[in-house]
Amino acid sequence: MSTRPFGATILDADGLTLSAEEKAFFRDTRPFGFILFARNIDTPDQVRALGDELREAAGHEAVITIDQEGGRVQRLRAPHWREWLPPLDFVALAGRGAERAMYLRHRIIADELAALGIDSNCAPMVDVAGHQTHQFLRNRCYGSEPARVATLGRAAGQGMLDGGVLPVVKHIPGHGRATMDSHFDLPRVDAAHADLTAVDFAPFKALNDLPMGMTAHLVYDAIDPEPATCSAPVMRLIREEIGFDNLIMTDDLSMKALAGSHVASTRAALAAGCDVALYCNQPLADRIEVAEAAGEMTKAAQTRADRALSMRKRPDDVDIPALESELEALLGGTGHG
């Protein structure tokens, strides 16, 4: 248990090492965690050193997360790390062996992350694909059947947990109906609540025991006119209908789906019921303003944070080359997929 609340933020760094200003800022605000991007990654030794710098500055064993889904959303790349097919293509290639293949894929990813001191991954992404799903999201999905998506999401999550990496299930409570890219626009979904419950929300309910979740930047007209990330009714739905009572982080609050200032979005998201604000790819002055607006975690958020951190464990003892060989056989001898 933490004796002092964490800052209610997950933040990023400008480069391969921390500046003196960033160190001072992280020391003052003690963020819950950090997220790494391609600009933060060069060599394995450099990534490990940056993680040590981040945790030393924050003054605690802060979560360090990353987007390592595979396909184009993959921050660690060759030559130092494996390249992966987009999830939808990978699942199709694995066919009937997809559940085991997804476990093996994410257990191998966890091995790469843990070796770098990265103890979280922003996956599984269990948004259910439909005919209307925007291309920014579609091949990142696992399929179009909610139960199947949940099964594959469970396999992915367990692979990471067994490898000492905390999964972040996203984009809760479901982004698959979005017809716009929320990095640039605010999608609106007009589906009935019953249809959302039966399809979009179902995988998240099945995975409501995973340690962390990330919100969706879109509007569900049937529930609330506000974007889900900043909507108290949607947050209540996540907690009560979906039953997800673990830590919820926002998707990146700098995305253009959210109108208004970064400070206003931060306050709105936390007031709605998010536990922690994720804010990335912006100048240090803006990050400082977001951290000030977020303040420290509430008592409930801190409890969820401590519960998530308690799920970090030492990786189980496995033979990674043997898992790679098994995966290659499942994929028909096509390599890592």
Short mmCIF file of C-alpha atoms in Angstrom, two decimals:
data_model
loop_
_atom_site.label_atom_id
_atom_site.label_comp_id
_atom_site.label_asym_id
_atom_site.label_seq_id
_atom_site.Cartn_x
_atom_site.Cartn_y
_atom_site.Cartn_z
CA MET A 1 0.00 0.00 0.00
CA SER A 2 1.17 3.50 -0.77
CA THR A 3 1.51 5.86 2.19
CA ARG A 4 0.97 8.97 0.07
CA PRO A 5 -1.50 9.16 -2.83
CA PHE A 6 -0.08 9.10 -6.31
CA GLY A 7 -0.62 11.95 -8.70
CA ALA A 8 -3.75 11.15 -10.75
CA THR A 9 -1.83 11.14 -14.03
CA ILE A 10 0.00 8.93 -16.51
CA LEU A 11 2.50 11.06 -18.39
CA ASP A 12 5.24 10.78 -21.01
CA ALA A 13 8.74 12.08 -21.60
CA ASP A 14 10.14 14.11 -24.48
CA GLY A 15 13.06 11.91 -25.47
CA LEU A 16 15.49 9.10 -24.73
CA THR A 17 16.49 10.54 -21.33
CA LEU A 18 14.83 12.92 -18.91
CA SER A 19 15.63 16.61 -18.85
CA ALA A 20 16.35 18.30 -15.54
CA GLU A 21 12.97 20.05 -15.84
CA GLU A 22 11.13 16.77 -16.36
CA LYS A 23 12.88 15.19 -13.37
CA ALA A 24 11.85 18.08 -11.13
CA PHE A 25 8.27 17.97 -12.46
CA PHE A 26 7.87 14.23 -11.89
CA ARG A 27 9.42 14.53 -8.44
CA ASP A 28 6.89 17.20 -7.49
CA THR A 29 3.79 15.51 -8.94
CA ARG A 30 4.57 11.80 -8.33
CA PRO A 31 2.47 10.48 -11.24
CA PHE A 32 0.88 7.05 -10.95
CA GLY A 33 2.61 5.97 -14.13
CA PHE A 34 4.30 6.72 -17.42
CA ILE A 35 3.78 5.73 -21.05
CA LEU A 36 6.53 5.25 -23.64
CA PHE A 37 6.42 6.16 -27.33
CA ALA A 38 8.74 5.50 -30.28
CA ARG A 39 10.68 8.70 -29.55
CA ASN A 40 11.58 7.23 -26.13
CA ILE A 41 13.03 4.02 -27.59
CA ASP A 42 16.46 3.32 -29.06
CA THR A 43 18.24 0.32 -27.55
CA PRO A 44 17.31 -2.13 -24.77
CA ASP A 45 19.90 -0.62 -22.40
CA GLN A 46 18.61 2.89 -23.09
CA VAL A 47 14.96 1.88 -22.45
CA ARG A 48 15.88 0.22 -19.15
CA ALA A 49 17.83 3.31 -18.10
CA LEU A 50 14.94 5.63 -18.98
CA GLY A 51 12.56 3.51 -16.91
CA ASP A 52 14.92 3.73 -13.97
CA GLU A 53 15.07 7.51 -14.39
CA LEU A 54 11.29 7.79 -14.50
CA ARG A 55 10.76 5.72 -11.37
CA GLU A 56 13.54 7.48 -9.49
CA ALA A 57 12.04 10.86 -10.35
CA ALA A 58 8.51 9.77 -9.35
CA GLY A 59 9.81 8.37 -6.07
CA HIS A 60 7.99 5.04 -6.35
CA GLU A 61 7.78 1.92 -8.51
CA ALA A 62 5.55 3.67 -11.01
CA VAL A 63 3.75 1.67 -13.68
CA ILE A 64 5.47 2.01 -17.05
CA THR A 65 3.14 1.16 -19.90
CA ILE A 66 3.35 1.11 -23.68
CA ASP A 67 1.21 0.38 -26.76
CA GLN A 68 2.50 -2.97 -27.99
CA GLU A 69 -0.55 -4.36 -29.75
CA GLY A 70 1.26 -5.48 -32.89
CA GLY A 71 0.82 -4.23 -36.43
CA ARG A 72 1.09 -0.48 -36.79
CA VAL A 73 0.40 0.09 -33.07
CA GLN A 74 3.71 -1.28 -31.86
CA ARG A 75 6.35 0.94 -30.25
CA LEU A 76 9.09 -1.70 -29.91
CA ARG A 77 10.29 -2.76 -33.35
CA ALA A 78 13.06 -4.57 -35.20
CA PRO A 79 15.99 -4.97 -35.01
CA HIS A 80 15.87 -5.26 -31.23
CA TRP A 81 12.32 -6.59 -30.87
CA ARG A 82 9.91 -8.85 -32.71
CA GLU A 83 7.52 -7.56 -35.36
CA TRP A 84 3.92 -8.76 -35.15
CA LEU A 85 1.01 -8.92 -37.57
CA PRO A 86 -2.02 -6.75 -36.82
CA PRO A 87 -4.24 -8.66 -34.37
CA LEU A 88 -7.13 -9.27 -36.80
CA ASP A 89 -4.76 -10.76 -39.38
CA PHE A 90 -2.98 -12.80 -36.71
CA VAL A 91 -6.24 -14.27 -35.42
CA ALA A 92 -7.30 -15.17 -38.97
CA LEU A 93 -3.96 -16.86 -39.64
CA ALA A 94 -4.15 -18.86 -36.41
CA GLY A 95 -7.65 -20.10 -37.19
CA ARG A 96 -8.86 -22.70 -34.68
CA GLY A 97 -5.68 -22.26 -32.70
CA ALA A 98 -6.26 -18.55 -32.19
CA GLU A 99 -6.92 -18.70 -28.45
CA ARG A 100 -3.63 -20.47 -27.72
CA ALA A 101 -1.84 -18.34 -30.29
CA MET A 102 -3.03 -15.14 -28.64
CA TYR A 103 -1.82 -16.43 -25.28
CA LEU A 104 1.61 -17.29 -26.70
CA ARG A 105 1.89 -13.98 -28.57
CA HIS A 106 1.21 -11.95 -25.45
CA ARG A 107 3.36 -14.14 -23.20
CA ILE A 108 6.26 -13.52 -25.62
CA ILE A 109 5.45 -9.78 -25.77
CA ALA A 110 5.42 -9.74 -21.96
CA ASP A 111 8.87 -11.33 -21.92
CA GLU A 112 10.23 -8.53 -24.12
CA LEU A 113 8.56 -5.84 -22.02
CA ALA A 114 9.60 -7.26 -18.65
CA ALA A 115 13.22 -7.45 -19.79
CA LEU A 116 13.07 -3.67 -20.26
CA GLY A 117 11.40 -2.92 -16.93
CA ILE A 118 8.09 -2.18 -18.68
CA ASP A 119 5.37 -3.67 -16.51
CA SER A 120 2.17 -2.81 -18.38
CA ASN A 121 0.81 -2.99 -21.92
CA CYS A 122 -2.20 -1.15 -23.34
CA ALA A 123 -3.87 -4.36 -24.50
CA PRO A 124 -6.03 -6.40 -24.91
CA MET A 125 -8.17 -4.25 -27.19
CA VAL A 126 -11.57 -5.97 -27.12
CA ASP A 127 -13.58 -3.50 -29.17
CA VAL A 128 -15.92 -5.58 -31.34
CA ALA A 129 -15.40 -5.04 -35.06
CA GLY A 130 -18.38 -4.34 -37.30
CA HIS A 131 -18.90 -3.43 -40.94
CA GLN A 132 -18.78 0.25 -39.98
CA THR A 133 -15.63 0.17 -37.81
CA HIS A 134 -13.22 2.91 -38.86
CA GLN A 135 -9.98 1.75 -40.47
CA PHE A 136 -7.86 3.28 -37.70
CA LEU A 137 -9.32 0.61 -35.41
CA ARG A 138 -10.48 -2.29 -37.54
CA ASN A 139 -7.38 -4.48 -37.92
CA ARG A 140 -6.51 -3.84 -34.28
CA CYS A 141 -9.67 -5.75 -33.30
CA TYR A 142 -9.80 -9.47 -32.57
CA GLY A 143 -13.08 -10.23 -34.35
CA SER A 144 -16.78 -9.44 -34.73
CA GLU A 145 -18.36 -11.94 -32.28
CA PRO A 146 -18.45 -10.62 -28.69
CA ALA A 147 -17.92 -14.01 -27.02
CA ARG A 148 -15.02 -14.84 -29.32
CA VAL A 149 -13.45 -11.43 -28.74
CA ALA A 150 -13.77 -11.96 -24.99
CA THR A 151 -12.12 -15.39 -25.20
CA LEU A 152 -9.20 -14.03 -27.21
CA GLY A 153 -8.93 -11.01 -24.91
CA ARG A 154 -8.77 -13.32 -21.90
CA ALA A 155 -5.97 -15.32 -23.52
CA ALA A 156 -4.03 -12.14 -24.27
CA GLY A 157 -4.53 -10.74 -20.78
CA GLN A 158 -3.47 -13.97 -19.10
CA GLY A 159 -0.37 -14.20 -21.26
CA MET A 160 0.72 -10.79 -20.06
CA LEU A 161 -0.16 -11.41 -16.41
CA ASP A 162 1.84 -14.67 -16.47
CA GLY A 163 4.77 -12.67 -17.85
CA GLY A 164 4.66 -10.06 -15.09
CA VAL A 165 2.95 -7.38 -17.20
CA LEU A 166 -0.31 -5.64 -16.26
CA PRO A 167 -2.84 -5.57 -19.12
CA VAL A 168 -4.96 -2.49 -19.83
CA VAL A 169 -8.25 -3.52 -21.43
CA LYS A 170 -9.48 -0.97 -23.94
CA HIS A 171 -11.43 0.98 -25.04
CA ILE A 172 -13.99 0.55 -22.30
CA PRO A 173 -16.98 0.32 -22.73
CA GLY A 174 -16.48 -0.26 -26.48
CA HIS A 175 -15.19 1.64 -29.51
CA GLY A 176 -16.06 -0.76 -32.33
CA ARG A 177 -19.04 1.19 -33.71
CA ALA A 178 -16.96 4.33 -34.24
CA THR A 179 -17.03 5.54 -37.85
CA MET A 180 -14.46 8.28 -37.19
CA ASP A 181 -10.89 8.29 -35.88
CA SER A 182 -11.09 9.70 -32.35
CA HIS A 183 -7.56 11.04 -32.68
CA PHE A 184 -9.09 13.69 -34.95
CA ASP A 185 -12.90 13.67 -34.51
CA LEU A 186 -15.54 12.78 -31.94
CA PRO A 187 -17.43 9.66 -33.06
CA ARG A 188 -21.13 9.39 -32.22
CA VAL A 189 -22.90 6.06 -31.79
CA ASP A 190 -26.69 5.94 -32.07
CA ALA A 191 -27.18 2.25 -31.21
CA ALA A 192 -29.78 1.34 -28.61
CA HIS A 193 -28.60 0.60 -25.10
CA ALA A 194 -29.75 -3.02 -25.40
CA ASP A 195 -27.67 -3.51 -28.54
CA LEU A 196 -24.62 -1.94 -26.89
CA THR A 197 -25.04 -4.25 -23.90
CA ALA A 198 -25.34 -7.36 -26.06
CA VAL A 199 -22.37 -6.60 -28.30
CA ASP A 200 -20.02 -3.75 -27.37
CA PHE A 201 -20.10 -4.01 -23.59
CA ALA A 202 -20.08 -7.83 -23.40
CA PRO A 203 -16.31 -8.46 -23.75
CA PHE A 204 -15.56 -5.84 -21.10
CA LYS A 205 -18.01 -7.47 -18.70
CA ALA A 206 -16.33 -10.82 -19.31
CA LEU A 207 -12.93 -9.26 -18.55
CA ASN A 208 -13.99 -7.01 -15.67
CA ASP A 209 -11.40 -8.54 -13.36
CA LEU A 210 -8.41 -7.28 -15.36
CA PRO A 211 -6.33 -4.74 -13.39
CA MET A 212 -6.75 -1.64 -15.56
CA GLY A 213 -8.98 -0.26 -18.28
CA MET A 214 -8.75 2.64 -20.75
CA THR A 215 -11.76 4.70 -21.78
CA ALA A 216 -13.24 5.34 -25.21
CA HIS A 217 -13.49 8.86 -26.65
CA LEU A 218 -16.91 8.67 -28.27
CA VAL A 219 -20.53 9.60 -27.56
CA TYR A 220 -23.23 6.99 -26.92
CA ASP A 221 -26.41 8.88 -27.75
CA ALA A 222 -28.53 6.34 -25.88
CA ILE A 223 -26.67 7.03 -22.63
CA ASP A 224 -25.32 10.58 -22.49
CA PRO A 225 -24.50 13.46 -24.88
CA GLU A 226 -21.06 13.88 -23.29
CA PRO A 227 -18.02 11.88 -24.52
CA ALA A 228 -17.73 8.63 -22.57
CA THR A 229 -14.41 9.63 -20.99
CA CYS A 230 -16.06 12.70 -19.43
CA SER A 231 -19.49 11.18 -18.77
CA ALA A 232 -20.63 10.32 -15.26
CA PRO A 233 -23.50 8.15 -16.60
CA VAL A 234 -21.06 6.14 -18.73
CA MET A 235 -18.67 5.76 -15.81
CA ARG A 236 -21.55 4.51 -13.63
CA LEU A 237 -22.44 2.04 -16.38
CA ILE A 238 -18.84 0.80 -16.47
CA ARG A 239 -18.77 0.33 -12.71
CA GLU A 240 -22.29 -1.09 -12.27
CA GLU A 241 -23.56 -2.71 -15.48
CA ILE A 242 -20.17 -3.91 -16.74
CA GLY A 243 -18.92 -4.48 -13.20
CA PHE A 244 -15.43 -3.09 -13.78
CA ASP A 245 -14.23 -1.81 -10.40
CA ASN A 246 -10.51 -1.74 -11.12
CA LEU A 247 -8.41 1.24 -12.18
CA ILE A 248 -9.70 3.26 -15.13
CA MET A 249 -7.41 5.59 -17.03
CA THR A 250 -8.58 7.93 -19.73
CA ASP A 251 -7.50 7.53 -23.30
CA ASP A 252 -5.07 10.32 -24.19
CA LEU A 253 -6.74 13.60 -23.27
CA SER A 254 -4.81 15.43 -25.98
CA MET A 255 -6.78 13.63 -28.72
CA LYS A 256 -8.93 15.93 -30.81
CA ALA A 257 -12.14 14.00 -30.04
CA LEU A 258 -12.36 16.08 -26.86
CA ALA A 259 -13.23 19.74 -27.28
CA GLY A 260 -12.07 22.41 -24.87
CA SER A 261 -8.81 22.81 -23.01
CA HIS A 262 -6.64 20.01 -21.68
CA VAL A 263 -7.25 21.32 -18.15
CA ALA A 264 -11.04 21.26 -18.62
CA SER A 265 -10.92 17.73 -20.07
CA THR A 266 -8.79 16.53 -17.17
CA ARG A 267 -11.16 17.92 -14.59
CA ALA A 268 -14.22 16.61 -16.42
CA ALA A 269 -12.82 13.09 -16.79
CA LEU A 270 -11.82 12.78 -13.15
CA ALA A 271 -15.10 14.32 -11.98
CA ALA A 272 -16.98 11.79 -14.12
CA GLY A 273 -15.28 8.92 -12.31
CA CYS A 274 -12.02 8.13 -14.11
CA ASP A 275 -9.21 7.34 -11.68
CA VAL A 276 -6.28 8.74 -13.63
CA ALA A 277 -5.70 11.09 -16.57
CA LEU A 278 -3.49 9.98 -19.46
CA TYR A 279 -1.94 12.96 -21.23
CA CYS A 280 0.71 12.62 -23.92
CA ASN A 281 2.63 14.21 -26.76
CA GLN A 282 2.34 17.79 -25.56
CA PRO A 283 4.74 20.47 -24.28
CA LEU A 284 6.02 20.29 -20.72
CA ALA A 285 4.05 23.41 -19.76
CA ASP A 286 0.80 21.68 -20.75
CA ARG A 287 1.73 18.51 -18.86
CA ILE A 288 2.37 20.61 -15.77
CA GLU A 289 -1.07 22.21 -16.10
CA VAL A 290 -2.74 18.81 -16.45
CA ALA A 291 -0.91 17.44 -13.41
CA GLU A 292 -1.98 20.46 -11.37
CA ALA A 293 -5.59 20.05 -12.51
CA ALA A 294 -5.55 16.32 -11.74
CA GLY A 295 -4.01 16.61 -8.29
CA GLU A 296 -3.64 13.49 -6.21
CA MET A 297 -5.72 10.35 -6.56
CA THR A 298 -8.92 10.13 -4.58
CA LYS A 299 -9.11 7.51 -1.84
CA ALA A 300 -11.16 5.21 -4.12
CA ALA A 301 -8.75 5.70 -7.01
CA GLN A 302 -5.77 5.01 -4.77
CA THR A 303 -7.39 1.81 -3.56
CA ARG A 304 -7.83 0.69 -7.17
CA ALA A 305 -4.26 1.71 -7.99
CA ASP A 306 -2.89 -0.30 -5.09
CA ARG A 307 -5.02 -3.27 -6.14
CA ALA A 308 -3.67 -3.07 -9.70
CA LEU A 309 -0.09 -2.85 -8.47
CA SER A 310 -0.65 -5.88 -6.23
CA MET A 311 -1.32 -7.90 -9.40
CA ARG A 312 2.26 -7.33 -10.62
CA LYS A 313 4.13 -10.58 -10.13
CA ARG A 314 7.37 -12.20 -11.10
CA PRO A 315 7.12 -13.79 -14.55
CA ASP A 316 6.47 -17.51 -14.51
CA ASP A 317 9.37 -19.70 -15.51
CA VAL A 318 8.90 -20.64 -19.16
CA ASP A 319 11.06 -21.58 -22.12
CA ILE A 320 10.49 -18.69 -24.53
CA PRO A 321 12.11 -20.44 -27.54
CA ALA A 322 9.78 -23.39 -26.94
CA LEU A 323 6.78 -21.05 -26.88
CA GLU A 324 8.01 -19.43 -30.10
CA SER A 325 8.26 -22.84 -31.77
CA GLU A 326 4.76 -23.74 -30.62
CA LEU A 327 3.42 -20.46 -31.96
CA GLU A 328 5.17 -20.92 -35.29
CA ALA A 329 3.58 -24.35 -35.62
CA LEU A 330 0.14 -22.92 -34.85
CA LEU A 331 0.66 -20.29 -37.53
CA GLY A 332 1.68 -22.86 -40.11
CA GLY A 333 5.40 -22.15 -40.02
CA THR A 334 5.03 -18.46 -40.94
CA GLY A 335 7.16 -17.07 -38.12
CA HIS A 336 5.95 -14.86 -35.29
CA GLY A 337 2.98 -13.52 -37.17
#
